[in-house]
Amino acid sequence: MSTAFSQIFDSAWSIFMVILFFGGSIFVHELGHFLAAKWRGLHIERFSIGFGPRLFGWKRNGIDYRVSLLPLGGYVALPQLADMRGIEGESSADMEKMEPISYSSKVIVAVAGAVFNVLFAFGLATLLFFTGQPTNERQNSVEIGYISKSLVNEDGVSVASPSSQAGLREGDVVRSIDGKPVENWTDIHQSIAISSGISDDGRRKIELEIEREGNAQQVTVYPIISQYLKTRQVGLGPGYTVIITKLAENSPAIDAGILPQDTLIEIDGEPVRSIEFFRNAIADKAGAPVSILLKRGEEMIETTVTPESVEIRKDGTRSTLIGISEYTTNADLAHVNPFEQIKQVTITTWETLGALFNSRSDINLSHMSGPAGIIRIFYNSAQYDILFVIWLTVLININLAIFNLLPIPVLDGGHILFATISKIKKEALPPNLVASIQGGFMLLLFSLMIYVTFFDVNRWISDSSDTREYVEQRITPVFGESGEDQSSDTSIDGDK
């Protein structure tokens, strides 16, 4: 009963977070247009969250405040700014009798939505500055902690990992990618994914500057497109401290005297750079003793443990383990200046947009998320980390600001474009022409949203299928005996 109540509460809380932060971001944008229009004396027909038929709302002082059927954005109907009757519905006002508004008023009203999004983002970023954002050594690392031996490419074929072929090593420190300095693993992941380098023989190419044993080196890596992410991947993972938090019962780790809160320092004389590195190090050591150096408090402890090959899935899949059920790494709260937060989010948004329009990049519309995908991320995140939801809202608002100012008809930037053309021509553009262009681009925009939503739903189905298959197949490894299959929530040796 308590579990069911908890699930209902979590769902209700997540829905509330979606409405508050995602819906709030749209509301803030439209509020900017609304207040600017009131300030500049424009006639306001409607203030709508969503498009299409009216679901509910109220009228006050001649303005229809409403929530509409399609939750794909929102609008403030301003007949003097642009003829949007084909999109927003018929206007009760006689547009021909309305006084034309100045160029400055058009620009101010059009820009106001983006300005309010930026102000909202800055306010939330300031809140994050004071509360701090959870961060950890894994996220902040620029050291290579493990190199995959193989990757599955877009054709479903397992191939040697580009990093291993390029001669990269665990312990190398990444300084820049394609000439751009990197400061953390997010930078590294983003730079690889959106890279657009092509070699003379037509292969995808990335130039890494690394530091190895104090010496700078240039390394060329030829990435593949991964089967799951569909982006450029090279088979790298970050380096970080591995702190054991839970051990499996009757496991070799317990027999060797390993305790929760011990830190893995070395295995057979090699520094343990990540849990993945540790797994690779014992992968072919079943039944063979390995030497492990631990840190317990301020004390260094050396012990010997013998890994076991145990069954981890109902289909008979086996893995070599010592019984590390759960682990963590060094964590902290980052108090990042709000200006720096806005700067980083803006750079990331522009770089992603640039990659989207770069024919040499492998980023395309299938990698984008529409309203459905964004709502899903908000919904899932709200159950675990409210601070991440706030950071995500900062990202969404900067995205909304930049996207809406693109000079595309229907968007705010399109209104500015039409106003500027009229200013240069010193005459208004034909209303029918403007309406036709606006309608055509709105149809295109909705088509793109449907296209992106298809991939959002496809990812949702794929993730759900993978999770279900994992839950159905996993079993608790039994050490020291064959044992019977059991279901369990326990991850083993960091295999999360």
PDB file of N, CA and C in Angstrom, residues 171-251:
ATOM      1  N   GLY A 171      44.717   7.124 -18.223  1.00  0.00           N
ATOM      2  CA  GLY A 171      45.651   8.030 -17.563  1.00  0.00           C
ATOM      3  C   GLY A 171      46.012   9.228 -18.414  1.00  0.00           C
ATOM      4  N   ASP A 172      45.781   9.148 -19.731  1.00  0.00           N
ATOM      5  CA  ASP A 172      45.981  10.323 -20.580  1.00  0.00           C
ATOM      6  C   ASP A 172      45.001  11.417 -20.155  1.00  0.00           C
ATOM      7  N   VAL A 173      45.448  12.665 -20.224  1.00  0.00           N
ATOM      8  CA  VAL A 173      44.598  13.800 -19.875  1.00  0.00           C
ATOM      9  C   VAL A 173      44.243  14.550 -21.151  1.00  0.00           C
ATOM     10  N   VAL A 174      42.951  14.724 -21.408  1.00  0.00           N
ATOM     11  CA  VAL A 174      42.490  15.410 -22.616  1.00  0.00           C
ATOM     12  C   VAL A 174      42.509  16.913 -22.374  1.00  0.00           C
ATOM     13  N   ARG A 175      43.234  17.643 -23.222  1.00  0.00           N
ATOM     14  CA  ARG A 175      43.334  19.092 -23.080  1.00  0.00           C
ATOM     15  C   ARG A 175      42.440  19.842 -24.068  1.00  0.00           C
ATOM     16  N   SER A 176      42.319  19.333 -25.284  1.00  0.00           N
ATOM     17  CA  SER A 176      41.467  20.000 -26.270  1.00  0.00           C
ATOM     18  C   SER A 176      41.002  18.993 -27.310  1.00  0.00           C
ATOM     19  N   ILE A 177      39.890  19.321 -27.967  1.00  0.00           N
ATOM     20  CA  ILE A 177      39.346  18.502 -29.048  1.00  0.00           C
ATOM     21  C   ILE A 177      39.080  19.417 -30.233  1.00  0.00           C
ATOM     22  N   ASP A 178      39.700  19.094 -31.355  1.00  0.00           N
ATOM     23  CA  ASP A 178      39.607  19.927 -32.560  1.00  0.00           C
ATOM     24  C   ASP A 178      39.943  21.380 -32.246  1.00  0.00           C
ATOM     25  N   GLY A 179      40.961  21.573 -31.400  1.00  0.00           N
ATOM     26  CA  GLY A 179      41.445  22.908 -31.076  1.00  0.00           C
ATOM     27  C   GLY A 179      40.674  23.632 -29.995  1.00  0.00           C
ATOM     28  N   LYS A 180      39.578  23.054 -29.511  1.00  0.00           N
ATOM     29  CA  LYS A 180      38.774  23.708 -28.478  1.00  0.00           C
ATOM     30  C   LYS A 180      39.126  23.124 -27.112  1.00  0.00           C
ATOM     31  N   PRO A 181      39.559  23.964 -26.157  1.00  0.00           N
ATOM     32  CA  PRO A 181      39.891  23.456 -24.815  1.00  0.00           C
ATOM     33  C   PRO A 181      38.673  22.814 -24.151  1.00  0.00           C
ATOM     34  N   VAL A 182      38.920  21.776 -23.366  1.00  0.00           N
ATOM     35  CA  VAL A 182      37.847  21.116 -22.620  1.00  0.00           C
ATOM     36  C   VAL A 182      38.146  21.222 -21.127  1.00  0.00           C
ATOM     37  N   GLU A 183      37.091  21.378 -20.333  1.00  0.00           N
ATOM     38  CA  GLU A 183      37.257  21.584 -18.894  1.00  0.00           C
ATOM     39  C   GLU A 183      36.671  20.460 -18.054  1.00  0.00           C
ATOM     40  N   ASN A 184      35.823  19.617 -18.645  1.00  0.00           N
ATOM     41  CA  ASN A 184      35.212  18.520 -17.906  1.00  0.00           C
ATOM     42  C   ASN A 184      34.727  17.469 -18.901  1.00  0.00           C
ATOM     43  N   TRP A 185      34.170  16.373 -18.377  1.00  0.00           N
ATOM     44  CA  TRP A 185      33.779  15.280 -19.276  1.00  0.00           C
ATOM     45  C   TRP A 185      32.566  15.633 -20.123  1.00  0.00           C
ATOM     46  N   THR A 186      31.723  16.539 -19.642  1.00  0.00           N
ATOM     47  CA  THR A 186      30.608  17.003 -20.460  1.00  0.00           C
ATOM     48  C   THR A 186      31.129  17.688 -21.713  1.00  0.00           C
ATOM     49  N   ASP A 187      32.163  18.520 -21.562  1.00  0.00           N
ATOM     50  CA  ASP A 187      32.790  19.163 -22.721  1.00  0.00           C
ATOM     51  C   ASP A 187      33.324  18.120 -23.697  1.00  0.00           C
ATOM     52  N   ILE A 188      33.978  17.094 -23.157  1.00  0.00           N
ATOM     53  CA  ILE A 188      34.575  16.058 -24.006  1.00  0.00           C
ATOM     54  C   ILE A 188      33.489  15.314 -24.774  1.00  0.00           C
ATOM     55  N   HIS A 189      32.452  14.896 -24.066  1.00  0.00           N
ATOM     56  CA  HIS A 189      31.353  14.158 -24.703  1.00  0.00           C
ATOM     57  C   HIS A 189      30.677  15.006 -25.777  1.00  0.00           C
ATOM     58  N   GLN A 190      30.384  16.277 -25.443  1.00  0.00           N
ATOM     59  CA  GLN A 190      29.718  17.176 -26.382  1.00  0.00           C
ATOM     60  C   GLN A 190      30.588  17.434 -27.606  1.00  0.00           C
ATOM     61  N   SER A 191      31.874  17.680 -27.391  1.00  0.00           N
ATOM     62  CA  SER A 191      32.777  18.000 -28.500  1.00  0.00           C
ATOM     63  C   SER A 191      32.919  16.834 -29.467  1.00  0.00           C
ATOM     64  N   ILE A 192      32.959  15.617 -28.941  1.00  0.00           N
ATOM     65  CA  ILE A 192      33.053  14.436 -29.807  1.00  0.00           C
ATOM     66  C   ILE A 192      31.761  14.258 -30.593  1.00  0.00           C
ATOM     67  N   ALA A 193      30.619  14.391 -29.909  1.00  0.00           N
ATOM     68  CA  ALA A 193      29.326  14.140 -30.546  1.00  0.00           C
ATOM     69  C   ALA A 193      29.038  15.110 -31.686  1.00  0.00           C
ATOM     70  N   ILE A 194      29.387  16.397 -31.519  1.00  0.00           N
ATOM     71  CA  ILE A 194      29.042  17.395 -32.543  1.00  0.00           C
ATOM     72  C   ILE A 194      30.192  17.681 -33.496  1.00  0.00           C
ATOM     73  N   SER A 195      31.293  16.957 -33.375  1.00  0.00           N
ATOM     74  CA  SER A 195      32.447  17.213 -34.245  1.00  0.00           C
ATOM     75  C   SER A 195      32.082  16.973 -35.707  1.00  0.00           C
ATOM     76  N   SER A 196      32.828  17.601 -36.597  1.00  0.00           N
ATOM     77  CA  SER A 196      32.501  17.508 -38.024  1.00  0.00           C
ATOM     78  C   SER A 196      33.730  17.263 -38.895  1.00  0.00           C
ATOM     79  N   GLY A 197      34.840  16.877 -38.274  1.00  0.00           N
ATOM     80  CA  GLY A 197      36.056  16.647 -39.042  1.00  0.00           C
ATOM     81  C   GLY A 197      35.938  15.456 -39.981  1.00  0.00           C
ATOM     82  N   ILE A 198      36.489  15.613 -41.176  1.00  0.00           N
ATOM     83  CA  ILE A 198      36.513  14.543 -42.180  1.00  0.00           C
ATOM     84  C   ILE A 198      37.940  14.435 -42.711  1.00  0.00           C
ATOM     85  N   SER A 199      38.482  13.224 -42.740  1.00  0.00           N
ATOM     86  CA  SER A 199      39.846  13.025 -43.234  1.00  0.00           C
ATOM     87  C   SER A 199      39.870  13.035 -44.763  1.00  0.00           C
ATOM     88  N   ASP A 200      41.071  13.056 -45.331  1.00  0.00           N
ATOM     89  CA  ASP A 200      41.213  13.085 -46.787  1.00  0.00           C
ATOM     90  C   ASP A 200      40.614  11.855 -47.456  1.00  0.00           C
ATOM     91  N   ASP A 201      40.601  10.732 -46.729  1.00  0.00           N
ATOM     92  CA  ASP A 201      40.038   9.510 -47.313  1.00  0.00           C
ATOM     93  C   ASP A 201      38.559   9.335 -46.977  1.00  0.00           C
ATOM     94  N   GLY A 202      37.934  10.403 -46.430  1.00  0.00           N
ATOM     95  CA  GLY A 202      36.492  10.386 -46.205  1.00  0.00           C
ATOM     96  C   GLY A 202      36.043   9.860 -44.861  1.00  0.00           C
ATOM     97  N   ARG A 203      36.978   9.488 -43.993  1.00  0.00           N
ATOM     98  CA  ARG A 203      36.595   8.982 -42.676  1.00  0.00           C
ATOM     99  C   ARG A 203      36.323  10.137 -41.713  1.00  0.00           C
ATOM    100  N   ARG A 204      35.419   9.896 -40.768  1.00  0.00           N
ATOM    101  CA  ARG A 204      35.199  10.872 -39.705  1.00  0.00           C
ATOM    102  C   ARG A 204      36.482  11.008 -38.895  1.00  0.00           C
ATOM    103  N   LYS A 205      36.788  12.227 -38.461  1.00  0.00           N
ATOM    104  CA  LYS A 205      38.078  12.465 -37.812  1.00  0.00           C
ATOM    105  C   LYS A 205      37.937  13.457 -36.665  1.00  0.00           C
ATOM    106  N   ILE A 206      38.666  13.185 -35.580  1.00  0.00           N
ATOM    107  CA  ILE A 206      38.740  14.097 -34.438  1.00  0.00           C
ATOM    108  C   ILE A 206      40.201  14.243 -34.036  1.00  0.00           C
ATOM    109  N   GLU A 207      40.619  15.482 -33.788  1.00  0.00           N
ATOM    110  CA  GLU A 207      41.987  15.741 -33.336  1.00  0.00           C
ATOM    111  C   GLU A 207      41.972  16.010 -31.833  1.00  0.00           C
ATOM    112  N   LEU A 208      42.667  15.187 -31.084  1.00  0.00           N
ATOM    113  CA  LEU A 208      42.767  15.350 -29.634  1.00  0.00           C
ATOM    114  C   LEU A 208      44.156  15.823 -29.248  1.00  0.00           C
ATOM    115  N   GLU A 209      44.203  16.807 -28.372  1.00  0.00           N
ATOM    116  CA  GLU A 209      45.464  17.148 -27.722  1.00  0.00           C
ATOM    117  C   GLU A 209      45.418  16.547 -26.324  1.00  0.00           C
ATOM    118  N   ILE A 210      46.383  15.671 -26.036  1.00  0.00           N
ATOM    119  CA  ILE A 210      46.416  15.014 -24.734  1.00  0.00           C
ATOM    120  C   ILE A 210      47.729  15.320 -24.023  1.00  0.00           C
ATOM    121  N   GLU A 211      47.714  15.079 -22.726  1.00  0.00           N
ATOM    122  CA  GLU A 211      48.939  15.164 -21.934  1.00  0.00           C
ATOM    123  C   GLU A 211      49.228  13.776 -21.378  1.00  0.00           C
ATOM    124  N   ARG A 212      50.426  13.262 -21.686  1.00  0.00           N
ATOM    125  CA  ARG A 212      50.826  11.930 -21.224  1.00  0.00           C
ATOM    126  C   ARG A 212      52.180  12.037 -20.541  1.00  0.00           C
ATOM    127  N   GLU A 213      52.199  11.728 -19.256  1.00  0.00           N
ATOM    128  CA  GLU A 213      53.432  11.793 -18.466  1.00  0.00           C
ATOM    129  C   GLU A 213      54.092  13.163 -18.581  1.00  0.00           C
ATOM    130  N   GLY A 214      53.259  14.207 -18.588  1.00  0.00           N
ATOM    131  CA  GLY A 214      53.760  15.574 -18.608  1.00  0.00           C
ATOM    132  C   GLY A 214      54.065  16.132 -19.979  1.00  0.00           C
ATOM    133  N   ASN A 215      53.916  15.314 -21.027  1.00  0.00           N
ATOM    134  CA  ASN A 215      54.219  15.756 -22.389  1.00  0.00           C
ATOM    135  C   ASN A 215      52.945  15.880 -23.215  1.00  0.00           C
ATOM    136  N   ALA A 216      52.840  16.976 -23.975  1.00  0.00           N
ATOM    137  CA  ALA A 216      51.681  17.186 -24.841  1.00  0.00           C
ATOM    138  C   ALA A 216      51.834  16.379 -26.122  1.00  0.00           C
ATOM    139  N   GLN A 217      50.745  15.773 -26.568  1.00  0.00           N
ATOM    140  CA  GLN A 217      50.752  14.991 -27.803  1.00  0.00           C
ATOM    141  C   GLN A 217      49.473  15.257 -28.581  1.00  0.00           C
ATOM    142  N   GLN A 218      49.578  15.161 -29.904  1.00  0.00           N
ATOM    143  CA  GLN A 218      48.419  15.254 -30.777  1.00  0.00           C
ATOM    144  C   GLN A 218      48.051  13.848 -31.248  1.00  0.00           C
ATOM    145  N   VAL A 219      46.788  13.489 -31.108  1.00  0.00           N
ATOM    146  CA  VAL A 219      46.325  12.160 -31.502  1.00  0.00           C
ATOM    147  C   VAL A 219      45.111  12.308 -32.409  1.00  0.00           C
ATOM    148  N   THR A 220      45.145  11.627 -33.547  1.00  0.00           N
ATOM    149  CA  THR A 220      44.004  11.618 -34.459  1.00  0.00           C
ATOM    150  C   THR A 220      43.176  10.365 -34.204  1.00  0.00           C
ATOM    151  N   VAL A 221      41.882  10.556 -33.975  1.00  0.00           N
ATOM    152  CA  VAL A 221      40.964   9.443 -33.712  1.00  0.00           C
ATOM    153  C   VAL A 221      39.886   9.454 -34.787  1.00  0.00           C
ATOM    154  N   TYR A 222      39.519   8.263 -35.243  1.00  0.00           N
ATOM    155  CA  TYR A 222      38.500   8.128 -36.285  1.00  0.00           C
ATOM    156  C   TYR A 222      37.236   7.520 -35.667  1.00  0.00           C
ATOM    157  N   PRO A 223      36.289   8.365 -35.255  1.00  0.00           N
ATOM    158  CA  PRO A 223      35.106   7.876 -34.529  1.00  0.00           C
ATOM    159  C   PRO A 223      34.155   7.077 -35.411  1.00  0.00           C
ATOM    160  N   ILE A 224      33.280   6.321 -34.749  1.00  0.00           N
ATOM    161  CA  ILE A 224      32.205   5.618 -35.440  1.00  0.00           C
ATOM    162  C   ILE A 224      30.875   6.223 -34.996  1.00  0.00           C
ATOM    163  N   ILE A 225      29.802   5.875 -35.693  1.00  0.00           N
ATOM    164  CA  ILE A 225      28.458   6.217 -35.250  1.00  0.00           C
ATOM    165  C   ILE A 225      27.939   5.028 -34.452  1.00  0.00           C
ATOM    166  N   SER A 226      27.612   5.263 -33.184  1.00  0.00           N
ATOM    167  CA  SER A 226      27.205   4.154 -32.323  1.00  0.00           C
ATOM    168  C   SER A 226      25.776   3.727 -32.630  1.00  0.00           C
ATOM    169  N   GLN A 227      25.504   2.460 -32.371  1.00  0.00           N
ATOM    170  CA  GLN A 227      24.187   1.902 -32.677  1.00  0.00           C
ATOM    171  C   GLN A 227      23.087   2.554 -31.852  1.00  0.00           C
ATOM    172  N   TYR A 228      23.370   2.810 -30.574  1.00  0.00           N
ATOM    173  CA  TYR A 228      22.312   3.306 -29.694  1.00  0.00           C
ATOM    174  C   TYR A 228      22.171   4.826 -29.756  1.00  0.00           C
ATOM    175  N   LEU A 229      23.266   5.553 -29.551  1.00  0.00           N
ATOM    176  CA  LEU A 229      23.192   7.012 -29.493  1.00  0.00           C
ATOM    177  C   LEU A 229      23.083   7.659 -30.863  1.00  0.00           C
ATOM    178  N   LYS A 230      23.544   6.962 -31.905  1.00  0.00           N
ATOM    179  CA  LYS A 230      23.512   7.486 -33.277  1.00  0.00           C
ATOM    180  C   LYS A 230      24.351   8.754 -33.430  1.00  0.00           C
ATOM    181  N   THR A 231      25.364   8.907 -32.584  1.00  0.00           N
ATOM    182  CA  THR A 231      26.282  10.034 -32.685  1.00  0.00           C
ATOM    183  C   THR A 231      27.710   9.511 -32.730  1.00  0.00           C
ATOM    184  N   ARG A 232      28.650  10.405 -32.988  1.00  0.00           N
ATOM    185  CA  ARG A 232      30.056  10.008 -33.013  1.00  0.00           C
ATOM    186  C   ARG A 232      30.507   9.559 -31.622  1.00  0.00           C
ATOM    187  N   GLN A 233      31.152   8.398 -31.581  1.00  0.00           N
ATOM    188  CA  GLN A 233      31.679   7.859 -30.332  1.00  0.00           C
ATOM    189  C   GLN A 233      33.070   7.301 -30.587  1.00  0.00           C
ATOM    190  N   VAL A 234      33.916   7.355 -29.547  1.00  0.00           N
ATOM    191  CA  VAL A 234      35.283   6.848 -29.702  1.00  0.00           C
ATOM    192  C   VAL A 234      35.638   5.790 -28.664  1.00  0.00           C
ATOM    193  N   GLY A 235      34.748   5.552 -27.679  1.00  0.00           N
ATOM    194  CA  GLY A 235      35.013   4.505 -26.693  1.00  0.00           C
ATOM    195  C   GLY A 235      35.861   4.942 -25.522  1.00  0.00           C
ATOM    196  N   LEU A 236      35.623   6.168 -25.044  1.00  0.00           N
ATOM    197  CA  LEU A 236      36.350   6.694 -23.883  1.00  0.00           C
ATOM    198  C   LEU A 236      35.419   6.835 -22.686  1.00  0.00           C
ATOM    199  N   GLY A 237      35.990   6.756 -21.491  1.00  0.00           N
ATOM    200  CA  GLY A 237      35.251   7.043 -20.273  1.00  0.00           C
ATOM    201  C   GLY A 237      36.123   7.832 -19.318  1.00  0.00           C
ATOM    202  N   PRO A 238      35.509   8.596 -18.397  1.00  0.00           N
ATOM    203  CA  PRO A 238      36.279   9.455 -17.491  1.00  0.00           C
ATOM    204  C   PRO A 238      36.964   8.676 -16.382  1.00  0.00           C
ATOM    205  N   GLY A 239      38.033   9.251 -15.861  1.00  0.00           N
ATOM    206  CA  GLY A 239      38.704   8.696 -14.697  1.00  0.00           C
ATOM    207  C   GLY A 239      38.148   9.314 -13.425  1.00  0.00           C
ATOM    208  N   TYR A 240      38.030   8.508 -12.385  1.00  0.00           N
ATOM    209  CA  TYR A 240      37.491   9.008 -11.121  1.00  0.00           C
ATOM    210  C   TYR A 240      37.835   8.032 -10.003  1.00  0.00           C
ATOM    211  N   THR A 241      37.767   8.501  -8.782  1.00  0.00           N
ATOM    212  CA  THR A 241      38.026   7.677  -7.608  1.00  0.00           C
ATOM    213  C   THR A 241      36.852   6.731  -7.367  1.00  0.00           C
ATOM    214  N   VAL A 242      37.147   5.456  -7.101  1.00  0.00           N
ATOM    215  CA  VAL A 242      36.101   4.460  -6.853  1.00  0.00           C
ATOM    216  C   VAL A 242      36.035   4.170  -5.355  1.00  0.00           C
ATOM    217  N   ILE A 243      34.914   4.549  -4.748  1.00  0.00           N
ATOM    218  CA  ILE A 243      34.690   4.319  -3.317  1.00  0.00           C
ATOM    219  C   ILE A 243      33.602   3.257  -3.174  1.00  0.00           C
ATOM    220  N   ILE A 244      33.932   2.142  -2.573  1.00  0.00           N
ATOM    221  CA  ILE A 244      32.990   1.033  -2.413  1.00  0.00           C
ATOM    222  C   ILE A 244      31.949   1.398  -1.356  1.00  0.00           C
ATOM    223  N   THR A 245      30.667   1.159  -1.662  1.00  0.00           N
ATOM    224  CA  THR A 245      29.613   1.452  -0.681  1.00  0.00           C
ATOM    225  C   THR A 245      28.833   0.216  -0.258  1.00  0.00           C
ATOM    226  N   LYS A 246      28.872  -0.855  -1.060  1.00  0.00           N
ATOM    227  CA  LYS A 246      28.137  -2.064  -0.689  1.00  0.00           C
ATOM    228  C   LYS A 246      28.807  -3.282  -1.309  1.00  0.00           C
ATOM    229  N   LEU A 247      28.823  -4.391  -0.558  1.00  0.00           N
ATOM    230  CA  LEU A 247      29.432  -5.637  -1.027  1.00  0.00           C
ATOM    231  C   LEU A 247      28.405  -6.758  -1.016  1.00  0.00           C
ATOM    232  N   ALA A 248      28.520  -7.666  -1.992  1.00  0.00           N
ATOM    233  CA  ALA A 248      27.623  -8.817  -2.066  1.00  0.00           C
ATOM    234  C   ALA A 248      27.966  -9.833  -0.981  1.00  0.00           C
ATOM    235  N   GLU A 249      26.942 -10.523  -0.489  1.00  0.00           N
ATOM    236  CA  GLU A 249      27.150 -11.525   0.559  1.00  0.00           C
ATOM    237  C   GLU A 249      28.015 -12.676   0.057  1.00  0.00           C
ATOM    238  N   ASN A 250      28.857 -13.186   0.948  1.00  0.00           N
ATOM    239  CA  ASN A 250      29.698 -14.362   0.660  1.00  0.00           C
ATOM    240  C   ASN A 250      30.608 -14.162  -0.548  1.00  0.00           C
ATOM    241  N   SER A 251      30.924 -12.917  -0.863  1.00  0.00           N
ATOM    242  CA  SER A 251      31.711 -12.628  -2.060  1.00  0.00           C
ATOM    243  C   SER A 251      33.204 -12.681  -1.771  1.00  0.00           C
TER     244      SER A 251
END
